[in-house]
Coordinates of C-alpha atoms and ligand atoms in Angstrom, one line a residue:
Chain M
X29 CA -13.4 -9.7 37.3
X30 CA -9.6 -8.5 36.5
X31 CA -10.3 -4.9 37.4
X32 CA -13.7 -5.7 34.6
X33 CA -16.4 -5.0 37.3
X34 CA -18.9 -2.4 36.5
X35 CA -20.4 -1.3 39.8
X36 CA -24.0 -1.4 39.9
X37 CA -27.1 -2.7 42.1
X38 CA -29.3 -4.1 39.0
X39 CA -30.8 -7.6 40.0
X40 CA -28.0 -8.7 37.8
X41 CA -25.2 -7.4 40.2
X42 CA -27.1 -8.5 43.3
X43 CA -28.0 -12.2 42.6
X44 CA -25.9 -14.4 44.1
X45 CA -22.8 -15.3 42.7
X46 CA -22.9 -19.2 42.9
X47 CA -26.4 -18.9 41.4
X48 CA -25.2 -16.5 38.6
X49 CA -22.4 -19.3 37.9
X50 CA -24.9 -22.4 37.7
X51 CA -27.0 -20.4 35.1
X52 CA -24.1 -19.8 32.8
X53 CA -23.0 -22.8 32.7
X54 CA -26.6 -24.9 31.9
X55 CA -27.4 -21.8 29.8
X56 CA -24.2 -22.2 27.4
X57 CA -25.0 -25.8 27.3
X58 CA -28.5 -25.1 25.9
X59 CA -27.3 -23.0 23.7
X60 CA -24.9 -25.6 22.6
X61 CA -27.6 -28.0 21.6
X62 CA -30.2 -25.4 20.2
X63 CA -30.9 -26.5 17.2
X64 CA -33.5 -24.5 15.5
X65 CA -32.7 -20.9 14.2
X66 CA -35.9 -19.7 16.3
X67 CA -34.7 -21.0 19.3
X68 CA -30.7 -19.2 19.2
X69 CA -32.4 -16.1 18.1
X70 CA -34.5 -15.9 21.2
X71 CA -31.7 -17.1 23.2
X72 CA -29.7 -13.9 21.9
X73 CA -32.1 -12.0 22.3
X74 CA -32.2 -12.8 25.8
X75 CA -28.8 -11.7 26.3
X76 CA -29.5 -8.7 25.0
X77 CA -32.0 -8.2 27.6
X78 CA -30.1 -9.1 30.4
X79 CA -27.7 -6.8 29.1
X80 CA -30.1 -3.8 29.2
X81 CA -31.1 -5.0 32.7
X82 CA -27.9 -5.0 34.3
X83 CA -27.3 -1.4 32.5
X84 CA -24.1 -2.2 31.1
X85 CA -22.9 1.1 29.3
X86 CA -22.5 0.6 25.6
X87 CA -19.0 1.2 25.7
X88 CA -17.9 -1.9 27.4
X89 CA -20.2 -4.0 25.3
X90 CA -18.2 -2.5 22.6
X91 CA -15.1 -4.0 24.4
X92 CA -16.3 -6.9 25.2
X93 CA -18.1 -7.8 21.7
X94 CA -16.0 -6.9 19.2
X95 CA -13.6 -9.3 20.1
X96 CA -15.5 -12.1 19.2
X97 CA -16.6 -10.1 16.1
X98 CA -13.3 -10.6 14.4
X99 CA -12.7 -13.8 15.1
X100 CA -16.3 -14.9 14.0
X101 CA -15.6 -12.8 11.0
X102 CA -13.0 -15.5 9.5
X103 CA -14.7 -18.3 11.1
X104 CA -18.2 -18.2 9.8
X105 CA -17.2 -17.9 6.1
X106 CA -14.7 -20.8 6.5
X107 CA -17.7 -23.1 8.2
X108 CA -19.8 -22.3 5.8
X109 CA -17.7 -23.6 3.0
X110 CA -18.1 -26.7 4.4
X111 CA -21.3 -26.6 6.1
X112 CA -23.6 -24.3 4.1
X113 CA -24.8 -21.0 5.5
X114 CA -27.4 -21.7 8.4
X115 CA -25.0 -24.1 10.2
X116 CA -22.2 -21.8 10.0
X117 CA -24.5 -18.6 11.3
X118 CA -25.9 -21.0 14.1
X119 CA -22.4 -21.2 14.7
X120 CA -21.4 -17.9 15.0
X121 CA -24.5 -16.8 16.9
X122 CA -24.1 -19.5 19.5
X123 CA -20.3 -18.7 19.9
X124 CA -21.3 -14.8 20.6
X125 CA -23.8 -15.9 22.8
X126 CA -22.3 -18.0 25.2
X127 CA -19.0 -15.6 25.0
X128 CA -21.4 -12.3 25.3
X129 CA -23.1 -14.3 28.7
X130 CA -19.3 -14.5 30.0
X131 CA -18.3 -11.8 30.1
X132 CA -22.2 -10.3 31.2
X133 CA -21.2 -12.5 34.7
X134 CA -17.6 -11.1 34.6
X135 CA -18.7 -7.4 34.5
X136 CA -21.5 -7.8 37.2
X137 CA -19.9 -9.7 39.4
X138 CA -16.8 -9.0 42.2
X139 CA -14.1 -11.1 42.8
X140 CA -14.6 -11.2 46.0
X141 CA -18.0 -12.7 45.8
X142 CA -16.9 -15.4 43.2
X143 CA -14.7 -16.5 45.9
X144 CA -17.1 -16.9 48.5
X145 CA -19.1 -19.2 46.1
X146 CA -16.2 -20.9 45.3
X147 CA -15.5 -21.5 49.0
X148 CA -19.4 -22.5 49.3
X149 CA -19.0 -24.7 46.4
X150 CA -16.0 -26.3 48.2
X151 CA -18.0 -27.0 51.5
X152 CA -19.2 -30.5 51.0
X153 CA -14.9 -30.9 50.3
X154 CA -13.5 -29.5 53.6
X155 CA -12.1 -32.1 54.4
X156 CA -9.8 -32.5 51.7
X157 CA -9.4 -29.0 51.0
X158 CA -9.3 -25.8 52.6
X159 CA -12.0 -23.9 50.6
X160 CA -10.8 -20.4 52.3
X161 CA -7.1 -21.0 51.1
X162 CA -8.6 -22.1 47.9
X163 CA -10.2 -18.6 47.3
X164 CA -6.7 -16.6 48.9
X165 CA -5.0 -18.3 45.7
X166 CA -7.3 -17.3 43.6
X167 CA -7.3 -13.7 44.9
X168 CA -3.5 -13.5 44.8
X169 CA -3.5 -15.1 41.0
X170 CA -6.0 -12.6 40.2
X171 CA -4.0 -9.7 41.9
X172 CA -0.4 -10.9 40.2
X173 CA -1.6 -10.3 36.7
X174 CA -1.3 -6.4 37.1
X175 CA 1.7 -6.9 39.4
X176 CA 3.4 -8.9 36.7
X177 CA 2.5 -6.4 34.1
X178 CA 4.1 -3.5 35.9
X179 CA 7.5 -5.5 36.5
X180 CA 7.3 -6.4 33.0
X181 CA 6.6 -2.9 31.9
X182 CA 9.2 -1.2 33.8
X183 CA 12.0 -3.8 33.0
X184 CA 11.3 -3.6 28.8
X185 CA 11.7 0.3 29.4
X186 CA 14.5 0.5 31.7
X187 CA 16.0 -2.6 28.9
X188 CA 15.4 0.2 26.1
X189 CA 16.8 3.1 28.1
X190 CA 19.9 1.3 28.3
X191 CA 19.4 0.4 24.6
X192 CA 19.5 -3.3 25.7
X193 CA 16.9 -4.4 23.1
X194 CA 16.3 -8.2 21.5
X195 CA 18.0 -10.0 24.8
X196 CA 15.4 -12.3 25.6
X197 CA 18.1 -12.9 29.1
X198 CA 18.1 -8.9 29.6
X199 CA 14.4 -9.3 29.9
X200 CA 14.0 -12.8 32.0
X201 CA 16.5 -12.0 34.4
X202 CA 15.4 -9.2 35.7
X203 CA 11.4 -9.8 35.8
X204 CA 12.5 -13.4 37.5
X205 CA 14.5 -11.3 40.3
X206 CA 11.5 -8.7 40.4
X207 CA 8.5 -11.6 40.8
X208 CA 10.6 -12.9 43.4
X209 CA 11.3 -9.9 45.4
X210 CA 7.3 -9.3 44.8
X211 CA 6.2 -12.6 46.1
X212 CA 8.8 -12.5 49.3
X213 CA 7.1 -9.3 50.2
X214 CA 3.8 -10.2 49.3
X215 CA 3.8 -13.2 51.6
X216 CA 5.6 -11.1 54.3
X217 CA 2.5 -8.1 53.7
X218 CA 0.2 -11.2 54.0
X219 CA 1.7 -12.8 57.8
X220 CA 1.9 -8.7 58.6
X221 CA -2.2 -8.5 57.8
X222 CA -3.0 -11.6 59.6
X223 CA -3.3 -14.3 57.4
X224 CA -1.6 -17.2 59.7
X225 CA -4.6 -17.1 61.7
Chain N
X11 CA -0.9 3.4 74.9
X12 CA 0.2 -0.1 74.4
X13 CA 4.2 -0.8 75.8
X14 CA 6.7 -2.0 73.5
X15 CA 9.6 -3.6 75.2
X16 CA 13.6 -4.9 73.6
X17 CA 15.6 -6.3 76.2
X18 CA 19.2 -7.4 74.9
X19 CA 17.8 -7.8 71.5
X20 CA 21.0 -9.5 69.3
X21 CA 20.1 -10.6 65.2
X22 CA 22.2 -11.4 62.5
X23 CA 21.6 -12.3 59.3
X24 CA 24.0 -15.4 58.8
X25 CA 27.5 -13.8 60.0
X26 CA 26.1 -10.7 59.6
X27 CA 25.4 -9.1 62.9
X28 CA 22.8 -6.3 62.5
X29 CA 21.1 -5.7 65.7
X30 CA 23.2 -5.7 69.1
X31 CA 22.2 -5.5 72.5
X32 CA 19.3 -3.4 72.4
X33 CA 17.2 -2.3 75.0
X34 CA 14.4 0.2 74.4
X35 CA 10.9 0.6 76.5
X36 CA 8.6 2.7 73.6
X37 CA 5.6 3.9 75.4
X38 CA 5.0 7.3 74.1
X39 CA 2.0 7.9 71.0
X40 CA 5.0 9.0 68.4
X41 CA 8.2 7.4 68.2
X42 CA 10.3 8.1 65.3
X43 CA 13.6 5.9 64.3
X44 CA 16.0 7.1 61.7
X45 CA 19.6 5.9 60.6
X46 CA 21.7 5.2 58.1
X47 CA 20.8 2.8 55.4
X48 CA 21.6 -0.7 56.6
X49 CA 21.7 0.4 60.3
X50 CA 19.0 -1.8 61.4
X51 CA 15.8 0.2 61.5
X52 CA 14.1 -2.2 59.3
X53 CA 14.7 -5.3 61.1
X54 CA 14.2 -3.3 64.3
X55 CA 11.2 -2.5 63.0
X56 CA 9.6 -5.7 61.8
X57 CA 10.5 -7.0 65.6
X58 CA 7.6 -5.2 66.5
X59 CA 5.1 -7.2 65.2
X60 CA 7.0 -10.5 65.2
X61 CA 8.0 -10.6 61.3
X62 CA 11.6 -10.9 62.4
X63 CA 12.1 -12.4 65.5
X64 CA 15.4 -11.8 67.5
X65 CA 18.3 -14.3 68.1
X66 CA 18.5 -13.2 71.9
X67 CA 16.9 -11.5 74.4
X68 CA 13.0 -10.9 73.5
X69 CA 10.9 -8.3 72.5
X70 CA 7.1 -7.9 74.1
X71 CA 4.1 -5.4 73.2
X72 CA 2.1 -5.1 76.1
X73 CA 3.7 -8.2 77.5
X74 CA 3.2 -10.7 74.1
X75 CA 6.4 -11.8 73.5
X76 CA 6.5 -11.5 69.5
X77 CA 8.4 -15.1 69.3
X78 CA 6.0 -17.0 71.1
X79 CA 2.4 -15.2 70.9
X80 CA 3.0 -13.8 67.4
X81 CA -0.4 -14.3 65.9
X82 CA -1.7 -11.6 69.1
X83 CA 0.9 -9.6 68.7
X84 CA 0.0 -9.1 65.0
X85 CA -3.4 -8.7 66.2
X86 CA -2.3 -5.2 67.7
X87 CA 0.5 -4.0 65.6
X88 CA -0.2 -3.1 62.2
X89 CA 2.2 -2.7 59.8
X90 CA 2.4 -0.2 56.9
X91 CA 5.2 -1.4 54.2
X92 CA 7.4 1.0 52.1
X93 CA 5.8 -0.3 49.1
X94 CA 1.7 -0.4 48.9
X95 CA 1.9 -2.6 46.1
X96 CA 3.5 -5.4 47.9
X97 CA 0.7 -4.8 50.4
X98 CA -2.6 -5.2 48.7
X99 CA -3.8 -8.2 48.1
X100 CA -7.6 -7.9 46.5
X101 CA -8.5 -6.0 43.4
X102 CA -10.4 -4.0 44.3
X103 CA -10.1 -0.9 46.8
X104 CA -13.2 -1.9 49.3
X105 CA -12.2 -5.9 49.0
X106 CA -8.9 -5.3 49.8
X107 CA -10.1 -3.6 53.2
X108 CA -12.7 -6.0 53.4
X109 CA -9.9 -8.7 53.3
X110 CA -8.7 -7.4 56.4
X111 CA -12.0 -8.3 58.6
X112 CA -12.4 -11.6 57.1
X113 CA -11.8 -13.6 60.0
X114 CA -13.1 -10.8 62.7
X115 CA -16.5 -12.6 63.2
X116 CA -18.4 -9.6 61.9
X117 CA -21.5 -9.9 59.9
X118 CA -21.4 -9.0 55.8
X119 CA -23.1 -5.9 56.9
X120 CA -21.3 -5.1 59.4
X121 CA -18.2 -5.3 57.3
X122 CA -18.9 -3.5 54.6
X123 CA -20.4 -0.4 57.2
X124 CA -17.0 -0.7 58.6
X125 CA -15.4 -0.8 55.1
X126 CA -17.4 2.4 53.7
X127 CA -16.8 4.7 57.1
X128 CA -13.0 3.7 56.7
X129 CA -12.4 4.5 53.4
X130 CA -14.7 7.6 53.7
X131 CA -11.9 8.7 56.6
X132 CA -8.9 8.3 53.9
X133 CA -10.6 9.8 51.5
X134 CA -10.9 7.0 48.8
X135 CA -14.7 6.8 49.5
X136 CA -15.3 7.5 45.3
X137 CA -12.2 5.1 44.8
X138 CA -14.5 2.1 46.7
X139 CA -15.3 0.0 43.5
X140 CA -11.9 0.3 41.6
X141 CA -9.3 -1.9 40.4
X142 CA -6.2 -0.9 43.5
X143 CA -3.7 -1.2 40.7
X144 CA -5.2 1.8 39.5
X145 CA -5.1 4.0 42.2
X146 CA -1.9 6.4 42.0
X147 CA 0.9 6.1 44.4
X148 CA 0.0 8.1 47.3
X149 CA -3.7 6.7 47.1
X150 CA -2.1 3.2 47.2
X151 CA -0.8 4.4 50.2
X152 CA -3.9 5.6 51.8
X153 CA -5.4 2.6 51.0
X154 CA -2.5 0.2 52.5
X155 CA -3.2 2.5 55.7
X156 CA -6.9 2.0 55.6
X157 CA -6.8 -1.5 55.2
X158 CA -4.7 -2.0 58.1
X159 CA -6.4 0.6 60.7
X160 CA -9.7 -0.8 59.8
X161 CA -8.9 -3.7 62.3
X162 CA -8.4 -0.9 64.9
X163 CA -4.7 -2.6 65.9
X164 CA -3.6 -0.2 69.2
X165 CA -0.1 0.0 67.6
X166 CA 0.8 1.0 64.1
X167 CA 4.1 0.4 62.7
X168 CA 5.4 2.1 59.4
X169 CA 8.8 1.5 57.5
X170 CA 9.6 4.4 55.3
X171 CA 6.0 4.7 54.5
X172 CA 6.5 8.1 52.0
X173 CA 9.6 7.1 50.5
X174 CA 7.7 6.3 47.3
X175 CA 5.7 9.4 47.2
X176 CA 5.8 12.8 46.1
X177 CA 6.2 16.2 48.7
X178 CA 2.5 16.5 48.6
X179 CA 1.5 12.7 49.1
X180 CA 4.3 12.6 51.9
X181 CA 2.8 15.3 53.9
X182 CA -0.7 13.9 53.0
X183 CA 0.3 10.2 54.3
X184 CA 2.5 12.4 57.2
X185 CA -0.9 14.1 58.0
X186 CA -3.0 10.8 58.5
X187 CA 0.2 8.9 60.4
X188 CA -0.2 12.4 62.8
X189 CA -4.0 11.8 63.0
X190 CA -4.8 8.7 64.4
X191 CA -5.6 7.7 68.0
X192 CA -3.0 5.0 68.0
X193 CA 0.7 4.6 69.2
X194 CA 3.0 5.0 66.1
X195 CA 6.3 4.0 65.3
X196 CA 7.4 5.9 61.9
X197 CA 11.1 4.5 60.7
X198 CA 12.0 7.3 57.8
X199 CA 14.8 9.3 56.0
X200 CA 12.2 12.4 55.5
X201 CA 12.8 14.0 59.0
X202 CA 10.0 16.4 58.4
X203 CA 7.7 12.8 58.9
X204 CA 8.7 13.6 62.8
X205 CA 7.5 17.2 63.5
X206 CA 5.7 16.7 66.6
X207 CA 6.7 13.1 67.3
X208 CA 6.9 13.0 71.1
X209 CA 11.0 10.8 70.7
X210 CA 13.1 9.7 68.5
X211 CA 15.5 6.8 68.7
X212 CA 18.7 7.2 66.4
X213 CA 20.1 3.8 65.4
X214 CA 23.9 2.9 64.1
X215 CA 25.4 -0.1 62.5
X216 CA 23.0 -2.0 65.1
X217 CA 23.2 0.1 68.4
X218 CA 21.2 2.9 69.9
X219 CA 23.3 5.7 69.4
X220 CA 20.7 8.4 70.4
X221 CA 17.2 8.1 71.9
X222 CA 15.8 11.8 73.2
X223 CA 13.4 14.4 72.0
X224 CA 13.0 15.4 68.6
X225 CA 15.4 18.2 68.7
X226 CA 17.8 16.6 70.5
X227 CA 17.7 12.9 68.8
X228 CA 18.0 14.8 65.0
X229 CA 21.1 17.2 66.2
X230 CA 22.7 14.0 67.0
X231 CA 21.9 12.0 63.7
X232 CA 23.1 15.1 61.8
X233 CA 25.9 15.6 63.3
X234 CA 26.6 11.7 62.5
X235 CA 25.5 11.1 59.2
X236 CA 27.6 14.3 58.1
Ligands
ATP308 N1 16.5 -10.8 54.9 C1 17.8 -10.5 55.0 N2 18.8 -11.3 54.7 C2 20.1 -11.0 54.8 N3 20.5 -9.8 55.1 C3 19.6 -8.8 55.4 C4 18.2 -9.1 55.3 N4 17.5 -8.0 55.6 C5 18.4 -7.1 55.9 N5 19.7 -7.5 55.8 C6 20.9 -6.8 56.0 O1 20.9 -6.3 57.3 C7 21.3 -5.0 57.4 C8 20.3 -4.1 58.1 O2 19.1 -4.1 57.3 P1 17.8 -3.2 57.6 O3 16.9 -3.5 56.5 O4 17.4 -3.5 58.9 O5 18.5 -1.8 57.5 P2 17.7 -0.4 57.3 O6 18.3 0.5 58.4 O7 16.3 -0.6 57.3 O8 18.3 0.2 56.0 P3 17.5 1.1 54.9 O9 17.6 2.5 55.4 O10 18.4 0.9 53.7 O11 16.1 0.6 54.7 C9 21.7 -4.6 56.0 O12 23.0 -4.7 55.8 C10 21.0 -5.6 55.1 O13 21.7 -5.8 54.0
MG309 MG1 14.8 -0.3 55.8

């Protein structure tokens, strides 16, 4: 999602986002509950199939797994200790595969389509909540992460030009002022584009 | 050409008066306003679609007074910020034009037609499926400018629009202000923005010092800012 997408038209980019969603989830609890070595192996191997369907180039795989790699790398070995071998590899491989199915949805699918099946999701709810201002916040928490890294960027460097270093104030200060000013003209770019409609 | 009318237009900000009684009829296809910082031209600017509203008098596009019909008077004037960052809001360059035609009634096909054609016309076609953080400065730029003429507004307002940019960028964005079929209203230090504009409206500590051709309007600002 977070500028993640890889552009493509595979079946895997053009099913429906709400339907993508529902099959994560009950996948990953499957998963959860396989119990027989068989069973997770086929389930990962079925990642790895949907992986090759949706074309993902090996390079963000790369990204994406290796990740998980180091963390699993401490975590097996320590489960094992406790729980013998098989448990902790069962573990492991159901960890990779419910993380590796993550982020498959995350590279094949747009924001802007996960908001629309939040906002469908939200439907049945309109009542209580406006599903379309529900998917705006989202959007805009989505699009501050980037925002907030710049600010933060440009303040450590403009701290260490003035050889302001260590001040944890030096840094809140100004990024607090800087959000600020971002969200005042944010909201006023928002009325500008229509959005009190 | 859609007429944009101040009559007797007073605002202050708290004590702070920074607009004073003024009275302007803009009805030409380029109208440039320049003065010196803090002189007004922002505020004078964001009148025109209603994102300041004045104290006194009023202030109309094609009749819609921006106080009381705001939301149509948005409808026709865009607005293209100093800073594209502030202005997009999706991640990605085709959403955030998309984002624009949410609530226009047209089908998902018909969006997204309207989506490719625009970007295709500012050049960031290729750019479609990216993150908008990416993009450099002056493609920000083109994008903030595509996602606000791809509602087709008949007005299009632009504060300082290449003050962020490099010479090259500036003419680029210059170039694409120059090109389009609606009326716009460029507020800028770079006087080079207003080759060709059709008026210019010179603007000091909140009163219209100078209104008259290019030419004219410039030799006046010079000759007061020196
Ligand atoms: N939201 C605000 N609250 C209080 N004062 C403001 C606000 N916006 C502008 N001002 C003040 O009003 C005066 C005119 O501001 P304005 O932004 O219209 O000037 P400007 O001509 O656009 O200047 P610049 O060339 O620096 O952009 C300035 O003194 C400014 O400090
Ligand atoms: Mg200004």
């Amino acid at each position: 999602m977070i500028g993640l997408y890889v552009p493509g038209s595979t079946l895997v980019h053009r099913a429906p986002a709400l339907a993508k969603l529902g099959l994560l989830a009950v996948t990953i609890a499957v998963i959860t509950v396989l119990q027989e070595p068989w069973q997770l192996a086929a389930a990962v191997g079925g990642v790895g199939v949907l992986f090759l369907a949706a074309r993902i180039p090996p390079r963000m795989v790369w990204r994406h797994v290796v990740p998980i790699l180091w963390l699993l790398a401490i975590a097996v070995p320590v489960q094992a200790l406790f729980a013998g071998w098989t448990a902790a590899l069962m573990m492991g491989g159901r960890v990779a595969a419910s993380v590796a199915l993550a982020a498959l949805f995350t590279l094949t699918t747009t924001v802007s389509s996960v908001l629309d099946a939040c906002q469908q999701l939200l439907r049945p709810f309109r009542r209580w909540v406006d599903g379309d201002r529900v998917g705006l916040l989202l959007a805009l928490t989505i699009r501050c992460v980037p925002l907030t890294a710049e600010i933060v960027r440009e303040v450590i460097e403009a701290r260490r030009a003035r050889g302001a270093t260590g001040s944890l104030t030096a840094l809140a200060v100004p990024v607090i002022v800087r959000s600020l000013q971002s969200a005042e003209a944010l909201g006023e770019a928002l009325v500008a584009r229509g959005l009190d409609d | 050409m859609s007429v944009i009318e101040f009559s007797r237009v007073e605002h202050s900000y708290g004590e702070r008066p920074v607009l004073r009684g003024v009275d302007l009829v803009l009805g030409e296809g380029r109208i440039g306003i320049v003065g010196a910082n803090g002189s007004g031209k922002s505020t004078l600017a964001r009148m025109i679609n209603g994102l300041v509203t004045p104290d006194l008098g009023t202030v109309t596009v094609d009749g819609l007074d921006v106080t009381r019909q705001g939301r149509e008077v948005r409808r026709r004037v865009g607005f293209v910020f100093t800073n594209p960052d502030n202005q997009i809001v999706m991640p990605t360059v085709s959403e955030d034009v998309a984002f624009t035609l949410r609530k226009s009634g047209l089908s998902k096909p018909d969006v997204a037609k309207r989506v490719a054609s625009t970007l295709e016309r500012f050049g960031l076609a290729a750019h479609a499926e990216h993150p908008a953080h990416r993009l450099s400065g002056g493609q920000k730029q083109l994008l903030a400018l595509a996602s606000v003429l791809v509602a087709e507004p008949s007005v299009v307002v632009a504060d300082e629009p290449t003050t962020l940019l490099d010479a090259r960028n500036a003419r680029l964005i210059g170039q694409m202000l120059s090109s389009l079929e609606q009326q716009v209203v460029v507020v800028t230090h770079q006087l080079e923005l207003l080759d060709g504009f059709d008026r210019v409206v010179v603007i000091d500590e909140g009163r219209i010092v100078a209104d008259d051709t290019p030419d004219a309007a410039l030799g006046a600002y010079r000759s007061l800012i020196a």
